[in-house]
Short mmCIF file of C-alpha atoms in Angstrom, two decimals:
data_model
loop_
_atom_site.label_atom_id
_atom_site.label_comp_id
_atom_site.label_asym_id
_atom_site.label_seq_id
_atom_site.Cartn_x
_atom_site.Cartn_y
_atom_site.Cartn_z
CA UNK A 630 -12.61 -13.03 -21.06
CA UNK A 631 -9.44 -11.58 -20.02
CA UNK A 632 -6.81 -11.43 -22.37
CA UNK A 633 -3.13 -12.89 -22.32
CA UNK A 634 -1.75 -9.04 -21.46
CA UNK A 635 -4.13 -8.62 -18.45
CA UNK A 636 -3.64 -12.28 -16.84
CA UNK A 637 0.19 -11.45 -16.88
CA UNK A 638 -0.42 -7.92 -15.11
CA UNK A 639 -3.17 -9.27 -13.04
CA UNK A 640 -0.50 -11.71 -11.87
CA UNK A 641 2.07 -9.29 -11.60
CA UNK A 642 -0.31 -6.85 -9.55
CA UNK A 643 -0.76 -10.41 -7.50
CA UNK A 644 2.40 -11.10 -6.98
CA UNK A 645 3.52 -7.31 -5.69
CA UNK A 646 0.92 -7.03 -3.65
CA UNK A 647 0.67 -10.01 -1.79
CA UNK A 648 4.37 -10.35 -1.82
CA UNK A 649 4.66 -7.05 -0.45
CA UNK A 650 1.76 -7.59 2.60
CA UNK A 651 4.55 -10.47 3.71
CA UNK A 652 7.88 -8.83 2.71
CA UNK A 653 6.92 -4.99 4.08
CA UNK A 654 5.62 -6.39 7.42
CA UNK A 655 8.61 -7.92 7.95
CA UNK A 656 11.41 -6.89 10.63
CA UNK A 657 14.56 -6.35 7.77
CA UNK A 658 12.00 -4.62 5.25
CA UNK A 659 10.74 -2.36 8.79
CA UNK A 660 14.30 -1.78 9.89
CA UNK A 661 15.31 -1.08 6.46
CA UNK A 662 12.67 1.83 5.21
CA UNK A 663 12.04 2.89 8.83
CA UNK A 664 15.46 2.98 9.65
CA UNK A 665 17.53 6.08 10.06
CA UNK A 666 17.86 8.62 6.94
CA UNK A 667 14.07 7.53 6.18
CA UNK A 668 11.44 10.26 6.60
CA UNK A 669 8.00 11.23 5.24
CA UNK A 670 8.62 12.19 2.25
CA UNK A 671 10.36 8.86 1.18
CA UNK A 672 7.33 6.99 3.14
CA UNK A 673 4.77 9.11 0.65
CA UNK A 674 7.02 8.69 -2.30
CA UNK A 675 6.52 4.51 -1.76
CA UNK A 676 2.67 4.84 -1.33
CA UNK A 677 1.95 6.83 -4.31
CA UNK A 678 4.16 5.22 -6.40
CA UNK A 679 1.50 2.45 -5.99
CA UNK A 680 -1.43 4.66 -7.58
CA UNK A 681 0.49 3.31 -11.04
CA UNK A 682 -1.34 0.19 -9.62
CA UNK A 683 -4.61 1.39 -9.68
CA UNK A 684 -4.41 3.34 -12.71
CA UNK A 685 -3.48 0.30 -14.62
CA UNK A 686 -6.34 -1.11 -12.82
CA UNK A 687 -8.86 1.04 -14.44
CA UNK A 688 -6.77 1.19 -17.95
CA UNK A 689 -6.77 -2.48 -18.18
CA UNK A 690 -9.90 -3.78 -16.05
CA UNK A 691 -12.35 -1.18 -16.09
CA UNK A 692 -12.27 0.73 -19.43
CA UNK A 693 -9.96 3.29 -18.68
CA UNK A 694 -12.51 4.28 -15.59
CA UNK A 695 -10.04 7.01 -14.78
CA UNK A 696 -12.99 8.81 -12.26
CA UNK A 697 -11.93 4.95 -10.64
CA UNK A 698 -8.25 6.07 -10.67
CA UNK A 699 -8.41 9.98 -9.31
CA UNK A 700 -11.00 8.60 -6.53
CA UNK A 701 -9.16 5.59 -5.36
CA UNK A 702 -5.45 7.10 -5.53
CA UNK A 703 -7.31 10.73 -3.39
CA UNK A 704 -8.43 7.90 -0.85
CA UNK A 705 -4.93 5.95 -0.77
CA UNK A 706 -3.30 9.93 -0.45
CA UNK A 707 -5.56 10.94 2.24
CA UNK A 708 -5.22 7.72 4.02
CA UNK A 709 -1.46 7.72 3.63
CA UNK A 710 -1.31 11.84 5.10
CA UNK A 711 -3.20 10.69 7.98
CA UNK A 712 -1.45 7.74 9.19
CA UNK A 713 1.93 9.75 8.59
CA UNK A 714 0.45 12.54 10.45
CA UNK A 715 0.23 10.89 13.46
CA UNK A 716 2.98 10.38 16.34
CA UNK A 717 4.50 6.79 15.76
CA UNK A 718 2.96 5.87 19.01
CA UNK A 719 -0.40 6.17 17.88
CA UNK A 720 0.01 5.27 14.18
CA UNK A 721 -0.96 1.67 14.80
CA UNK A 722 -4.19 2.59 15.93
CA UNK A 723 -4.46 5.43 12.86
CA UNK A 724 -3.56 2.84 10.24
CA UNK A 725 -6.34 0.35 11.36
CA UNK A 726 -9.31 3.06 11.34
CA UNK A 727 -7.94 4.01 8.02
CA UNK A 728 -8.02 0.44 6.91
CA UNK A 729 -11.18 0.05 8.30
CA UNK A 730 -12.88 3.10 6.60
CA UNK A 731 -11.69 1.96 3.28
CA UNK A 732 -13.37 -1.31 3.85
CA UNK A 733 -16.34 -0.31 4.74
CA UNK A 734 -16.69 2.43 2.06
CA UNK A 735 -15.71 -0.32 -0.23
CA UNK A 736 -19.65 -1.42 -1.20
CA UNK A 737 -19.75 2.75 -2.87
CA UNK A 738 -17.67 1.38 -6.15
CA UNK A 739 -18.21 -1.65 -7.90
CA UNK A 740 -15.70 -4.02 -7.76
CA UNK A 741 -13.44 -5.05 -10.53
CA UNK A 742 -14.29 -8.42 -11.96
CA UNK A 743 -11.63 -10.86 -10.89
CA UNK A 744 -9.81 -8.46 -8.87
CA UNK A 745 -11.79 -8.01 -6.31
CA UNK A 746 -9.21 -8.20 -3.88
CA UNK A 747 -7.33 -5.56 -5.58
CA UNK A 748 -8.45 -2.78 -3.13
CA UNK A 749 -8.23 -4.93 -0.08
CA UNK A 750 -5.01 -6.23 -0.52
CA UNK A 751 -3.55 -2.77 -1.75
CA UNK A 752 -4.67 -0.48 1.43
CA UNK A 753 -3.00 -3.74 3.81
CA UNK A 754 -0.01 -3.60 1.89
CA UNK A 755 0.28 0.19 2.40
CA UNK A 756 -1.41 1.41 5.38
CA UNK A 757 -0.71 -1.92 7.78
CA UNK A 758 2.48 -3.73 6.51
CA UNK A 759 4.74 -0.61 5.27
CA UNK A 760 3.65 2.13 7.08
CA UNK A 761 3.73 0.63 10.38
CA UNK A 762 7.11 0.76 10.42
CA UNK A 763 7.55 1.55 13.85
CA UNK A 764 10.66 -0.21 15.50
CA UNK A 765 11.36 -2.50 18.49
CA UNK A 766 14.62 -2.32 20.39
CA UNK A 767 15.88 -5.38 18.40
CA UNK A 768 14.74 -3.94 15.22
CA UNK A 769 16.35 -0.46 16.03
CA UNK A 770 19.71 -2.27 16.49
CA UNK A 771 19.41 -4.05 13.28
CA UNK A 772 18.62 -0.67 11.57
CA UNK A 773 21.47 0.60 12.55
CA UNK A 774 23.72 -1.72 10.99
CA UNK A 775 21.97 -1.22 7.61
CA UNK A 776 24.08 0.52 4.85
CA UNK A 777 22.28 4.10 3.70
#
């Protein structure tokens, strides 16, 4: 019962966010925003630009269940401050718990018909391909050849 406007964003939220699982966890997307001039604040800036996800989400899926919205973009914020809170060497570990947590709190909402991998698929884009951005010797060299 969708309509023609919500298959095309459903496949555009499709294609971003699987695309970006692949692309972010990648060694030239890694050495490229992990690489030097890249800090926190450009790390959180990538993350929540991603709650425009969500809130189209509830807009176009759920009624305009903004309650949806605040809660899930809160959880992807306080996930995000966590994992970016934590020494590189340990935000590997961080980022899976947080993962993890999200899954399992997961049965509290009611999934979005026909997007039910929405929520999945968003928190492994974020938390476990792009934040994990922490660089191997290789991948440090390669960052440094990378124009600013």
């Amino acid at each position: 019962g969708w309509s023609a406007a919500q298959f095309a964003v459903a496949g555009i939220l499709a294609f971003d966010l699987f695309g970006g699982v692949a692309v972010n966890a990648s060694a030239p997307a890694r050495a490229f925003y992990h690489g030097p001039g890249r800090g926190r604040r450009d790390h959180l800036a990538f993350v929540m630009a991603h709650a425009l996800h969500v809130c189209l989400v509830a807009w176009l899926f759920r009624g305009s269940d903004w309650g949806y919205a605040a809660g899930l973009s809160a959880l992807l914020l306080a996930a995000t401050l966590g994992v970016l809170s934590i020494p590189p060497r340990h935000r590997r570990a961080a980022a899976l718990l947080a993962y993890a947590a999200v899954l399992s709190a997961m049965p509290l909402v009611p999934p979005t018909p026909g997007l039910e991998w929405f929520v999945p698929v968003l928190f492994l884009k974020l938390l476990l391909a792009y934040l994990l951005g922490t660089l191997h010797p290789l991948e440090t060299a390669v960052a440094a050849r990378l124009p600013t």
